mmCIF file of C-alpha atoms and ligand atoms in Angstrom:
data_model
loop_
_atom_site.group_PDB
_atom_site.id
_atom_site.type_symbol
_atom_site.label_atom_id
_atom_site.label_comp_id
_atom_site.label_asym_id
_atom_site.label_seq_id
_atom_site.Cartn_x
_atom_site.Cartn_y
_atom_site.Cartn_z
ATOM 1 C CA UNK A 1 -148.484 52.283 -21.939
ATOM 2 C CA UNK A 2 -149.131 48.328 -20.667
ATOM 3 C CA UNK A 3 -146.113 46.364 -19.861
ATOM 4 C CA UNK A 4 -147.269 43.334 -21.250
ATOM 5 C CA UNK A 5 -145.361 41.479 -23.959
ATOM 6 C CA UNK A 6 -142.465 43.615 -23.648
ATOM 7 C CA UNK A 7 -139.428 43.471 -22.027
ATOM 8 C CA UNK A 8 -138.924 45.794 -18.726
ATOM 9 C CA UNK A 9 -135.509 47.420 -17.614
ATOM 10 C CA UNK A 10 -135.339 47.954 -13.980
ATOM 11 C CA UNK A 11 -133.221 47.567 -10.803
ATOM 12 C CA UNK A 12 -131.836 44.114 -9.887
ATOM 13 C CA UNK A 13 -129.333 42.883 -7.718
ATOM 14 C CA UNK A 14 -126.495 40.270 -9.648
ATOM 15 C CA UNK A 15 -124.134 38.531 -7.857
ATOM 16 C CA UNK A 16 -121.271 38.792 -10.761
ATOM 17 C CA UNK A 17 -119.588 35.121 -8.869
ATOM 18 C CA UNK A 18 -119.445 34.713 -5.292
ATOM 19 C CA UNK A 19 -118.501 37.463 -2.803
ATOM 20 C CA UNK A 20 -119.891 40.026 -5.286
ATOM 21 C CA UNK A 21 -122.976 41.576 -5.948
ATOM 22 C CA UNK A 22 -124.080 44.967 -6.880
ATOM 23 C CA UNK A 23 -127.511 46.732 -7.877
ATOM 24 C CA UNK A 24 -126.958 46.963 -11.947
ATOM 25 C CA UNK A 25 -130.098 47.746 -14.558
ATOM 26 C CA UNK A 26 -131.162 44.738 -15.840
ATOM 27 C CA UNK A 27 -133.639 43.349 -18.727
ATOM 28 C CA UNK A 28 -136.660 40.994 -17.891
ATOM 29 C CA UNK A 29 -138.226 39.257 -20.597
ATOM 30 C CA UNK A 30 -141.897 38.425 -20.907
ATOM 31 C CA UNK A 31 -142.790 35.627 -19.753
ATOM 32 C CA UNK A 32 -142.746 32.358 -21.681
ATOM 33 C CA UNK A 33 -145.669 29.371 -21.705
ATOM 34 C CA UNK A 34 -146.450 28.557 -18.595
ATOM 35 C CA UNK A 35 -144.576 31.398 -16.524
ATOM 36 C CA UNK A 36 -145.560 34.298 -14.317
ATOM 37 C CA UNK A 37 -144.062 38.029 -14.350
ATOM 38 C CA UNK A 38 -144.003 39.203 -10.999
ATOM 39 C CA UNK A 39 -143.333 42.583 -9.632
ATOM 40 C CA UNK A 40 -142.017 42.338 -6.489
ATOM 41 C CA UNK A 41 -142.831 43.851 -3.058
ATOM 42 C CA UNK A 42 -140.919 42.361 -0.620
ATOM 43 C CA UNK A 43 -138.151 39.565 -0.449
ATOM 44 C CA UNK A 44 -136.446 37.986 2.578
ATOM 45 C CA UNK A 45 -132.670 37.729 3.321
ATOM 46 C CA UNK A 46 -132.598 33.900 3.899
ATOM 47 C CA UNK A 47 -129.710 31.658 5.067
ATOM 48 C CA UNK A 48 -130.092 29.514 1.803
ATOM 49 C CA UNK A 49 -129.417 33.147 -0.158
ATOM 50 C CA UNK A 50 -126.133 33.096 1.798
ATOM 51 C CA UNK A 51 -125.131 30.020 0.429
ATOM 52 C CA UNK A 52 -125.273 30.952 -2.970
ATOM 53 C CA UNK A 53 -123.724 34.383 -2.268
ATOM 54 C CA UNK A 54 -120.876 32.238 -0.799
ATOM 55 C CA UNK A 55 -120.743 30.386 -3.918
ATOM 56 C CA UNK A 56 -121.682 26.829 -1.716
ATOM 57 C CA UNK A 57 -123.696 25.387 -4.303
ATOM 58 C CA UNK A 58 -122.514 24.564 -7.691
ATOM 59 C CA UNK A 59 -124.520 27.389 -9.562
ATOM 60 C CA UNK A 60 -123.843 29.478 -12.535
ATOM 61 C CA UNK A 61 -123.023 33.499 -12.022
ATOM 62 C CA UNK A 62 -123.868 36.022 -12.899
ATOM 63 C CA UNK A 63 -127.269 35.461 -11.064
ATOM 64 C CA UNK A 64 -129.620 37.346 -9.403
ATOM 65 C CA UNK A 65 -130.082 35.732 -5.829
ATOM 66 C CA UNK A 66 -133.067 35.423 -3.882
ATOM 67 C CA UNK A 67 -136.275 33.228 -3.121
ATOM 68 C CA UNK A 68 -138.388 34.486 -0.266
ATOM 69 C CA UNK A 69 -140.292 36.859 -2.103
ATOM 70 C CA UNK A 70 -143.797 38.616 -2.494
ATOM 71 C CA UNK A 71 -145.161 40.456 -4.930
ATOM 72 C CA UNK A 72 -147.918 41.260 -7.747
ATOM 73 C CA UNK A 73 -148.632 39.375 -10.736
ATOM 74 C CA UNK A 74 -147.612 41.553 -13.548
ATOM 75 C CA UNK A 75 -148.261 39.277 -16.371
ATOM 76 C CA UNK A 76 -148.710 35.444 -17.390
ATOM 77 C CA UNK A 77 -147.520 33.778 -20.729
ATOM 78 C CA UNK A 78 -149.768 31.270 -21.915
ATOM 79 C CA UNK A 79 -151.395 28.495 -20.484
ATOM 80 C CA UNK A 80 -151.281 29.751 -16.812
ATOM 81 C CA UNK A 81 -154.142 29.315 -15.106
ATOM 82 C CA UNK A 82 -153.717 29.412 -11.147
ATOM 83 C CA UNK A 83 -152.742 33.091 -11.302
ATOM 84 C CA UNK A 84 -153.474 36.563 -13.222
ATOM 85 C CA UNK A 85 -152.497 39.964 -13.039
ATOM 86 C CA UNK A 86 -152.829 41.630 -10.245
ATOM 87 C CA UNK A 87 -152.976 38.729 -7.986
ATOM 88 C CA UNK A 88 -150.876 38.598 -4.535
ATOM 89 C CA UNK A 89 -148.370 35.946 -4.837
ATOM 90 C CA UNK A 90 -145.478 34.346 -3.078
ATOM 91 C CA UNK A 91 -142.926 32.263 -4.651
ATOM 92 C CA UNK A 92 -141.604 29.097 -3.595
ATOM 93 C CA UNK A 93 -137.918 27.681 -3.340
ATOM 94 C CA UNK A 94 -139.523 24.581 -3.936
ATOM 95 C CA UNK A 95 -142.620 24.301 -6.532
ATOM 96 C CA UNK A 96 -145.359 21.804 -6.698
ATOM 97 C CA UNK A 97 -145.916 20.543 -10.289
ATOM 98 C CA UNK A 98 -148.591 18.034 -8.849
ATOM 99 C CA UNK A 99 -147.133 15.410 -11.498
ATOM 100 C CA UNK A 100 -143.646 13.975 -10.659
ATOM 101 C CA UNK A 101 -143.331 11.510 -8.282
ATOM 102 C CA UNK A 102 -142.740 13.380 -4.764
ATOM 103 C CA UNK A 103 -146.055 15.342 -5.619
ATOM 104 C CA UNK A 104 -148.005 12.531 -6.627
ATOM 105 C CA UNK A 105 -146.857 10.848 -3.472
ATOM 106 C CA UNK A 106 -149.314 11.724 -0.414
ATOM 107 C CA UNK A 107 -145.823 12.074 1.716
ATOM 108 C CA UNK A 108 -143.649 13.509 -0.689
ATOM 109 C CA UNK A 109 -143.125 17.746 -1.078
ATOM 110 C CA UNK A 110 -139.663 17.576 -3.386
ATOM 111 C CA UNK A 111 -140.588 18.367 -6.360
ATOM 112 C CA UNK A 112 -138.541 16.751 -8.702
ATOM 113 C CA UNK A 113 -139.142 20.440 -10.685
ATOM 114 C CA UNK A 114 -137.170 22.157 -7.831
ATOM 115 C CA UNK A 115 -133.679 24.066 -8.735
ATOM 116 C CA UNK A 116 -132.228 22.998 -5.561
ATOM 117 C CA UNK A 117 -130.309 20.118 -6.005
ATOM 118 C CA UNK A 118 -128.899 19.780 -8.456
ATOM 119 C CA UNK A 119 -129.060 23.790 -9.498
ATOM 120 C CA UNK A 120 -129.218 24.484 -13.306
ATOM 121 C CA UNK A 121 -130.007 28.567 -13.175
ATOM 122 C CA UNK A 122 -132.515 28.527 -15.995
ATOM 123 C CA UNK A 123 -136.133 28.511 -16.278
ATOM 124 C CA UNK A 124 -137.562 24.544 -16.984
ATOM 125 C CA UNK A 125 -137.087 25.268 -20.774
ATOM 126 C CA UNK A 126 -133.340 25.426 -19.768
ATOM 127 C CA UNK A 127 -132.977 29.499 -20.824
ATOM 128 C CA UNK A 128 -132.840 32.297 -18.843
ATOM 129 C CA UNK A 129 -135.282 35.565 -18.873
ATOM 130 C CA UNK A 130 -132.482 37.910 -17.591
ATOM 131 C CA UNK A 131 -129.832 40.170 -18.815
ATOM 132 C CA UNK A 132 -127.352 42.745 -18.228
ATOM 133 C CA UNK A 133 -125.036 44.626 -20.315
ATOM 134 C CA UNK A 134 -125.885 42.339 -22.951
ATOM 135 C CA UNK A 135 -124.771 39.232 -21.131
ATOM 136 C CA UNK A 136 -126.911 36.370 -19.983
ATOM 137 C CA UNK A 137 -127.899 36.504 -15.952
ATOM 138 C CA UNK A 138 -129.096 33.251 -14.155
ATOM 139 C CA UNK A 139 -131.893 32.574 -12.129
ATOM 140 C CA UNK A 140 -131.817 31.413 -8.384
ATOM 141 C CA UNK A 141 -133.912 28.508 -7.181
ATOM 142 C CA UNK A 142 -135.868 29.271 -10.194
ATOM 143 C CA UNK A 143 -137.417 32.346 -8.044
ATOM 144 C CA UNK A 144 -134.720 35.539 -8.126
ATOM 145 C CA UNK A 145 -136.260 37.795 -6.081
ATOM 146 C CA UNK A 146 -133.497 40.553 -5.226
ATOM 147 C CA UNK A 147 -135.096 42.657 -8.088
ATOM 148 C CA UNK A 148 -137.827 44.889 -8.902
ATOM 149 C CA UNK A 149 -139.204 42.212 -11.586
ATOM 150 C CA UNK A 150 -138.681 38.544 -11.982
ATOM 151 C CA UNK A 151 -140.220 35.434 -13.791
ATOM 152 C CA UNK A 152 -140.878 32.362 -12.224
ATOM 153 C CA UNK A 153 -142.477 29.041 -13.238
ATOM 154 C CA UNK A 154 -146.562 29.328 -12.671
ATOM 155 C CA UNK A 155 -145.633 26.097 -10.223
ATOM 156 C CA UNK A 156 -143.208 27.853 -8.391
ATOM 157 C CA UNK A 157 -145.745 30.767 -7.691
ATOM 158 C CA UNK A 158 -149.154 30.324 -5.396
ATOM 159 C CA UNK A 159 -151.916 33.315 -4.516
ATOM 160 C CA UNK A 160 -152.600 34.190 -1.807
ATOM 161 C CA UNK A 161 -155.021 35.921 0.233
ATOM 162 C CA UNK A 162 -155.599 39.750 -0.617
ATOM 163 C CA UNK A 163 -155.409 41.548 2.578
ATOM 164 C CA UNK A 164 -152.257 40.040 3.061
ATOM 165 C CA UNK A 165 -149.455 42.698 4.236
ATOM 166 C CA UNK A 166 -147.116 42.103 1.288
ATOM 167 C CA UNK A 167 -144.552 44.041 3.191
ATOM 168 C CA UNK A 168 -144.103 40.579 5.793
ATOM 169 C CA UNK A 169 -145.485 37.886 4.168
ATOM 170 C CA UNK A 170 -142.793 37.042 1.661
ATOM 171 C CA UNK A 171 -141.519 35.328 4.789
ATOM 172 C CA UNK A 172 -144.462 32.532 4.653
ATOM 173 C CA UNK A 173 -142.954 31.991 1.135
ATOM 174 C CA UNK A 174 -139.909 30.049 2.857
ATOM 175 C CA UNK A 175 -138.889 30.548 6.563
ATOM 176 C CA UNK A 176 -141.820 30.220 8.031
ATOM 177 C CA UNK A 177 -142.908 26.912 6.296
ATOM 178 C CA UNK A 178 -139.139 25.652 6.669
ATOM 179 C CA UNK A 179 -139.199 26.246 10.114
ATOM 180 C CA UNK A 180 -142.821 26.522 11.516
ATOM 181 C CA UNK A 181 -143.804 23.692 9.313
ATOM 182 C CA UNK A 182 -141.081 21.496 10.437
ATOM 183 C CA UNK A 183 -142.302 21.677 14.364
ATOM 184 C CA UNK A 184 -145.704 21.666 13.792
ATOM 185 C CA UNK A 185 -146.655 19.507 10.402
ATOM 186 C CA UNK A 186 -143.235 17.530 9.856
ATOM 187 C CA UNK A 187 -142.087 16.668 13.976
ATOM 188 C CA UNK A 188 -145.677 16.971 14.947
ATOM 189 C CA UNK A 189 -144.305 18.647 18.797
ATOM 190 C CA UNK A 190 -146.540 17.549 21.374
ATOM 191 C CA UNK A 191 -147.669 19.339 24.533
ATOM 192 C CA UNK A 192 -145.555 19.605 27.443
ATOM 193 C CA UNK A 193 -142.697 17.791 25.184
ATOM 194 C CA UNK A 194 -139.112 19.105 25.540
ATOM 195 C CA UNK A 195 -137.311 20.300 22.100
ATOM 196 C CA UNK A 196 -133.807 21.664 21.435
ATOM 197 C CA UNK A 197 -133.303 24.017 18.201
ATOM 198 C CA UNK A 198 -129.812 24.796 17.248
ATOM 199 C CA UNK A 199 -129.689 27.919 15.242
ATOM 200 C CA UNK A 200 -131.418 30.902 16.191
ATOM 201 C CA UNK A 201 -131.647 32.679 12.794
ATOM 202 C CA UNK A 202 -135.145 33.521 10.912
ATOM 203 C CA UNK A 203 -135.310 29.715 9.893
ATOM 204 C CA UNK A 204 -134.575 28.513 13.899
ATOM 205 C CA UNK A 205 -136.802 30.970 14.960
ATOM 206 C CA UNK A 206 -139.364 30.291 13.190
ATOM 207 C CA UNK A 207 -138.832 26.434 14.667
ATOM 208 C CA UNK A 208 -139.408 28.037 17.840
ATOM 209 C CA UNK A 209 -142.923 29.824 17.264
ATOM 210 C CA UNK A 210 -143.795 25.952 15.954
ATOM 211 C CA UNK A 211 -142.447 24.372 19.080
ATOM 212 C CA UNK A 212 -144.506 27.070 21.549
ATOM 213 C CA UNK A 213 -147.484 26.449 19.254
ATOM 214 C CA UNK A 214 -147.514 23.184 19.899
ATOM 215 C CA UNK A 215 -147.470 23.300 23.672
ATOM 216 C CA UNK A 216 -143.567 22.284 24.082
ATOM 217 C CA UNK A 217 -142.617 23.158 28.267
ATOM 218 C CA UNK A 218 -139.237 23.358 27.566
ATOM 219 C CA UNK A 219 -137.480 25.150 24.748
ATOM 220 C CA UNK A 220 -133.607 24.846 24.473
ATOM 221 C CA UNK A 221 -132.068 27.351 22.046
ATOM 222 C CA UNK A 222 -128.463 26.936 20.757
ATOM 223 C CA UNK A 223 -126.489 29.251 19.053
ATOM 224 C CA UNK A 224 -122.979 30.856 19.105
ATOM 225 C CA UNK A 225 -124.139 34.352 18.742
ATOM 226 C CA UNK A 226 -125.782 35.359 21.905
ATOM 227 C CA UNK A 227 -127.318 38.657 19.984
ATOM 228 C CA UNK A 228 -130.068 36.235 19.079
ATOM 229 C CA UNK A 229 -130.904 35.163 22.770
ATOM 230 C CA UNK A 230 -133.233 37.567 23.848
ATOM 231 C CA UNK A 231 -134.963 37.657 20.317
ATOM 232 C CA UNK A 232 -135.019 34.041 20.703
ATOM 233 C CA UNK A 233 -136.516 33.922 24.599
ATOM 234 C CA UNK A 234 -139.088 36.525 23.241
ATOM 235 C CA UNK A 235 -140.446 34.102 21.091
ATOM 236 C CA UNK A 236 -140.501 31.096 23.374
ATOM 237 C CA UNK A 237 -137.045 29.844 24.304
ATOM 238 C CA UNK A 238 -136.572 28.884 27.766
ATOM 239 C CA UNK A 239 -132.918 27.813 28.417
ATOM 240 C CA UNK A 240 -129.978 29.644 25.409
ATOM 241 C CA UNK A 241 -127.121 27.775 25.193
ATOM 242 C CA UNK A 242 -123.834 29.010 23.463
ATOM 243 C CA UNK A 243 -121.486 26.006 22.751
ATOM 244 C CA UNK A 244 -118.217 27.979 22.701
ATOM 245 C CA UNK A 245 -118.513 29.171 26.607
ATOM 246 C CA UNK A 246 -119.723 25.215 27.574
ATOM 247 C CA UNK A 247 -116.935 23.318 29.200
ATOM 248 C CA UNK A 248 -118.615 19.988 27.963
ATOM 249 C CA UNK A 249 -119.753 19.131 24.241
ATOM 250 C CA UNK A 250 -123.346 20.804 24.209
ATOM 251 C CA UNK A 251 -124.954 17.689 23.400
ATOM 252 C CA UNK A 252 -124.117 16.247 27.359
ATOM 253 C CA UNK A 253 -125.276 19.474 28.478
ATOM 254 C CA UNK A 254 -128.507 19.016 27.263
ATOM 255 C CA UNK A 255 -128.522 15.583 28.572
ATOM 256 C CA UNK A 256 -127.516 16.359 31.921
ATOM 257 C CA UNK A 257 -130.403 19.376 31.833
ATOM 258 C CA UNK A 258 -132.742 16.986 30.758
ATOM 259 C CA UNK A 259 -132.056 14.100 32.469
ATOM 260 C CA UNK A 260 -133.402 11.985 29.344
ATOM 261 C CA UNK A 261 -132.434 13.891 26.496
ATOM 262 C CA UNK A 262 -134.947 16.244 24.607
ATOM 263 C CA UNK A 263 -138.283 14.871 22.698
ATOM 264 C CA UNK A 264 -137.377 16.896 19.695
ATOM 265 C CA UNK A 265 -134.055 18.172 18.278
ATOM 266 C CA UNK A 266 -133.895 20.280 15.278
ATOM 267 C CA UNK A 267 -130.496 21.317 13.187
ATOM 268 C CA UNK A 268 -131.025 24.743 11.373
ATOM 269 C CA UNK A 269 -127.540 25.096 10.389
ATOM 270 C CA UNK A 270 -126.204 23.144 8.089
ATOM 271 C CA UNK A 271 -123.131 21.714 9.721
ATOM 272 C CA UNK A 272 -122.219 17.989 10.023
ATOM 273 C CA UNK A 273 -121.363 18.622 13.270
ATOM 274 C CA UNK A 274 -124.528 20.577 14.520
ATOM 275 C CA UNK A 275 -126.488 17.619 13.211
ATOM 276 C CA UNK A 276 -124.458 15.013 15.368
ATOM 277 C CA UNK A 277 -125.321 17.165 18.203
ATOM 278 C CA UNK A 278 -128.881 17.563 17.723
ATOM 279 C CA UNK A 279 -128.839 13.616 17.426
ATOM 280 C CA UNK A 280 -127.093 13.017 20.385
ATOM 281 C CA UNK A 281 -129.301 15.781 21.943
ATOM 282 C CA UNK A 282 -132.517 13.353 21.459
ATOM 283 C CA UNK A 283 -134.181 11.106 23.771
ATOM 284 C CA UNK A 284 -132.532 7.412 22.640
ATOM 285 C CA UNK A 285 -135.617 5.690 22.712
ATOM 286 C CA UNK A 286 -138.296 7.916 21.403
ATOM 287 C CA UNK A 287 -136.659 11.173 20.220
ATOM 288 C CA UNK A 288 -137.043 12.893 16.897
ATOM 289 C CA UNK A 289 -134.021 14.580 14.972
ATOM 290 C CA UNK A 290 -134.770 16.656 12.653
ATOM 291 C CA UNK A 291 -132.305 17.549 9.636
ATOM 292 C CA UNK A 292 -133.452 21.517 8.075
ATOM 293 C CA UNK A 293 -129.730 22.680 7.559
ATOM 294 C CA UNK A 294 -128.135 21.879 4.467
ATOM 295 C CA UNK A 295 -124.531 20.290 4.869
ATOM 296 C CA UNK A 296 -121.558 20.835 2.814
ATOM 297 C CA UNK A 297 -122.317 19.066 -0.416
ATOM 298 C CA UNK A 298 -119.460 16.267 -0.074
ATOM 299 C CA UNK A 299 -119.869 16.028 3.594
ATOM 300 C CA UNK A 300 -120.826 12.205 5.278
ATOM 301 C CA UNK A 301 -122.932 11.995 8.231
ATOM 302 C CA UNK A 302 -120.984 9.577 10.294
ATOM 303 C CA UNK A 303 -123.583 8.173 13.146
ATOM 304 C CA UNK A 304 -122.422 5.577 15.901
ATOM 305 C CA UNK A 305 -124.235 2.811 14.210
ATOM 306 C CA UNK A 306 -125.064 0.672 17.165
ATOM 307 C CA UNK A 307 -127.165 3.720 18.770
ATOM 308 C CA UNK A 308 -129.942 3.643 15.993
ATOM 309 C CA UNK A 309 -131.488 0.474 17.018
ATOM 310 C CA UNK A 310 -132.908 1.804 20.231
ATOM 311 C CA UNK A 311 -135.594 3.928 18.635
ATOM 312 C CA UNK A 312 -134.995 7.320 17.604
ATOM 313 C CA UNK A 313 -135.556 8.800 14.986
ATOM 314 C CA UNK A 314 -133.243 10.856 12.220
ATOM 315 C CA UNK A 315 -135.589 12.902 9.540
ATOM 316 C CA UNK A 316 -134.610 15.383 6.742
ATOM 317 C CA UNK A 317 -137.566 17.764 6.021
ATOM 318 C CA UNK A 318 -137.726 20.229 3.371
ATOM 319 C CA UNK A 319 -140.712 23.537 3.693
ATOM 320 C CA UNK A 320 -141.995 21.548 6.614
ATOM 321 C CA UNK A 321 -143.454 18.533 4.674
ATOM 322 C CA UNK A 322 -145.734 20.950 3.089
ATOM 323 C CA UNK A 323 -146.904 20.659 -0.458
ATOM 324 C CA UNK A 324 -146.293 24.240 -1.099
ATOM 325 C CA UNK A 325 -148.663 25.344 -3.524
ATOM 326 C CA UNK A 326 -151.633 23.153 -1.144
ATOM 327 C CA UNK A 327 -150.359 24.627 1.778
ATOM 328 C CA UNK A 328 -148.708 27.538 2.118
ATOM 329 C CA UNK A 329 -151.697 29.781 1.087
ATOM 330 C CA UNK A 330 -153.320 28.840 4.409
ATOM 331 C CA UNK A 331 -150.304 29.542 6.845
ATOM 332 C CA UNK A 332 -150.696 33.450 5.211
ATOM 333 C CA UNK A 333 -154.652 33.174 6.148
ATOM 334 C CA UNK A 334 -153.696 31.703 9.601
ATOM 335 C CA UNK A 335 -151.933 34.517 10.032
ATOM 336 C CA UNK A 336 -154.368 37.050 9.043
ATOM 337 C CA UNK A 337 -156.681 35.250 11.509
ATOM 338 C CA UNK A 338 -153.729 35.669 14.406
ATOM 339 C CA UNK A 339 -153.481 31.888 14.398
ATOM 340 C CA UNK A 340 -149.360 32.373 13.535
ATOM 341 C CA UNK A 341 -147.710 35.777 14.511
ATOM 342 C CA UNK A 342 -144.932 36.284 12.230
ATOM 343 C CA UNK A 343 -144.092 39.406 12.994
ATOM 344 C CA UNK A 344 -141.663 38.983 16.030
ATOM 345 C CA UNK A 345 -139.192 37.731 13.097
ATOM 346 C CA UNK A 346 -138.710 40.412 11.283
ATOM 347 C CA UNK A 347 -136.361 42.459 12.975
ATOM 348 C CA UNK A 348 -135.547 44.681 9.883
ATOM 349 C CA UNK A 349 -137.265 46.179 7.056
ATOM 350 C CA UNK A 350 -134.470 48.238 4.429
ATOM 351 C CA UNK A 351 -135.364 49.281 1.268
ATOM 352 C CA UNK A 352 -133.839 47.331 -1.979
ATOM 353 C CA UNK A 353 -131.071 50.106 -2.728
ATOM 354 C CA UNK A 354 -129.516 49.270 0.795
ATOM 355 C CA UNK A 355 -129.322 45.755 -0.204
ATOM 356 C CA UNK A 356 -125.368 46.026 0.955
ATOM 357 C CA UNK A 357 -126.519 47.420 4.422
ATOM 358 C CA UNK A 358 -129.208 44.741 4.658
ATOM 359 C CA UNK A 359 -126.303 42.005 3.929
ATOM 360 C CA UNK A 360 -123.927 43.549 6.430
ATOM 361 C CA UNK A 361 -126.828 43.120 8.707
ATOM 362 C CA UNK A 362 -127.460 39.640 8.227
ATOM 363 C CA UNK A 363 -123.521 38.782 8.115
ATOM 364 C CA UNK A 364 -122.615 40.290 11.535
ATOM 365 C CA UNK A 365 -125.211 38.377 12.893
ATOM 366 C CA UNK A 366 -127.452 41.628 14.393
ATOM 367 C CA UNK A 367 -130.976 40.116 12.261
ATOM 368 C CA UNK A 368 -133.176 37.503 12.999
ATOM 369 C CA UNK A 369 -135.124 38.387 9.365
ATOM 370 C CA UNK A 370 -134.182 41.349 7.485
ATOM 371 C CA UNK A 371 -136.705 42.026 4.640
ATOM 372 C CA UNK A 372 -135.913 44.331 1.594
ATOM 373 C CA UNK A 373 -138.336 46.570 0.165
ATOM 374 C CA UNK A 374 -138.653 47.476 -3.317
HETATM 375 N N1 LIG B 1 -123.365 26.160 16.526
HETATM 376 C C1 LIG B 1 -124.343 27.050 16.792
HETATM 377 N N2 LIG B 1 -125.376 28.251 15.966
HETATM 378 C C2 LIG B 1 -124.350 28.215 14.958
HETATM 379 C C3 LIG B 1 -123.212 27.782 14.688
HETATM 380 C C4 LIG B 1 -122.786 26.726 15.470
HETATM 381 N N3 LIG B 1 -122.040 25.979 14.978
HETATM 382 N N4 LIG B 1 -123.171 28.206 13.293
HETATM 383 C C5 LIG B 1 -123.783 28.892 12.998
HETATM 384 N N5 LIG B 1 -124.974 29.339 14.015
HETATM 385 C C6 LIG B 1 -126.001 29.823 13.915
HETATM 386 C C7 LIG B 1 -126.170 31.455 13.542
HETATM 387 O O1 LIG B 1 -125.033 32.543 14.274
HETATM 388 C C8 LIG B 1 -127.291 31.985 13.209
HETATM 389 O O2 LIG B 1 -128.097 32.266 13.883
HETATM 390 C C9 LIG B 1 -128.074 30.101 12.379
HETATM 391 O O3 LIG B 1 -127.240 29.494 13.224
HETATM 392 C C10 LIG B 1 -127.902 30.155 11.047
HETATM 393 O O4 LIG B 1 -129.388 31.306 11.030
HETATM 394 P P1 LIG B 1 -129.375 32.336 9.708
HETATM 395 O O5 LIG B 1 -130.123 33.336 10.165
HETATM 396 O O6 LIG B 1 -127.750 32.240 8.760
HETATM 397 O O7 LIG B 1 -130.080 31.026 8.561
HETATM 398 P P2 LIG B 1 -131.674 30.882 8.463
HETATM 399 O O8 LIG B 1 -132.076 30.574 9.280
HETATM 400 O O9 LIG B 1 -132.030 32.299 7.444
HETATM 401 O O10 LIG B 1 -131.297 29.359 7.459
HETATM 402 C C11 LIG B 1 -130.996 28.452 8.046
HETATM 403 C C12 LIG B 1 -131.101 27.040 7.014
HETATM 404 C C13 LIG B 1 -130.328 25.904 7.728
HETATM 405 C C14 LIG B 1 -132.089 26.770 6.751
HETATM 406 C C15 LIG B 1 -129.921 27.266 5.421
HETATM 407 O O11 LIG B 1 -128.935 27.841 6.034
HETATM 408 C C16 LIG B 1 -129.989 26.101 4.855
HETATM 409 O O12 LIG B 1 -129.147 24.941 5.146
HETATM 410 N N6 LIG B 1 -130.739 26.304 3.853
HETATM 411 C C17 LIG B 1 -131.024 24.964 2.770
HETATM 412 C C18 LIG B 1 -131.957 23.752 3.411
HETATM 413 C C19 LIG B 1 -133.502 24.603 3.298
HETATM 414 O O13 LIG B 1 -134.080 23.792 4.274
HETATM 415 N N7 LIG B 1 -133.809 25.488 2.291
HETATM 416 C C20 LIG B 1 -135.199 25.455 2.315
HETATM 417 C C21 LIG B 1 -135.384 26.636 2.509
HETATM 418 S S1 LIG B 1 -134.592 28.202 2.504
HETATM 419 ZN ZN1 LIG B 2 -134.883 30.106 2.660
#
């Protein structure tokens, strides 16, 4: 008995309100036109999911969290042509519609059809495909990967190589392009350069991977959680700094260590204070500061305006500036060809029913990336 055209009942994590999550039996409707239903195989737990769970993004509850997913296409809706049942796929927090201004511009990648800013919690037609106990359940980032089955718009899903190990490649749906791509594709880190990375979580560690791959000779890692330092050193960080243990502001220490400031600074936390610290750690003339973290929605970044004229660059970046459907499959192929090694980013893998344990590991700062397996 196939499941095509039928509602599927399965297990999913539901965030009922902020800081309240439980695994429940849910109903997942068949995909509508332009949509894809996916049987999940793995999902990373990313810092952005934590923003959702804490209610820091204006999202509708109850919702199914998760966006960094790998799975197998179960069925497709009318008009879907880029994937078919049985394909291995990744879900994409930033879709690529190939029609909007950002998609049509050679440099743009923040597709108008994304559901990050602002968040609707629905599919593109404004309705939802999930329900639980008769109640409508919202999507998160139009992906919702903490579930055995999900429904995603075709523009937010991409086919990957048949040989991809599905318990690992979920990271290439988000953390790897976001971090590695920021270093390699957006900043274009140069050989012999000095980089400073603020935040050594899953995404910051992927930035380190990209700096190392680009030939940076010095990579300074900054984090308030020293449990991250051994993992960071193994990836290529040469100097670790804990701002809480320094006698002066971290940017002053970076300036002293480098003499002239960093060539490249990356903020991978999402706080305005660390964004300023990253900016102030850069060389005043040619330094490049990339902001990856999402700051609180009502916050303002206040820069000393007279310091901008000297030439340094401040740039925001999402998903490594990659046009997601065009570029992400190649990152999977690069991994399969040993050109990128994402394995050290995955410090834990747990079955989906151990979700609470996985979230506890994340919240106590004991993981770089924990992957849920379905
Ligand atoms: N100073 C130094 N380090 C800090 C501080 C601080 N004040 N506060 C927290 N940290 C460290 C934590 O100890 C942790 O190691 C790290 O910062 C954050 O890591 P994670 O694992 O919690 O989060 P990531 O790496 O999965 O995600 C970080 C993002 C900044 C990407 C995320 O939080 C975010 O803002 N996402 C939205 C923006 C974005 O690019 N989204 C697209 C892909 S998700
Ligand atoms: Zn993410």
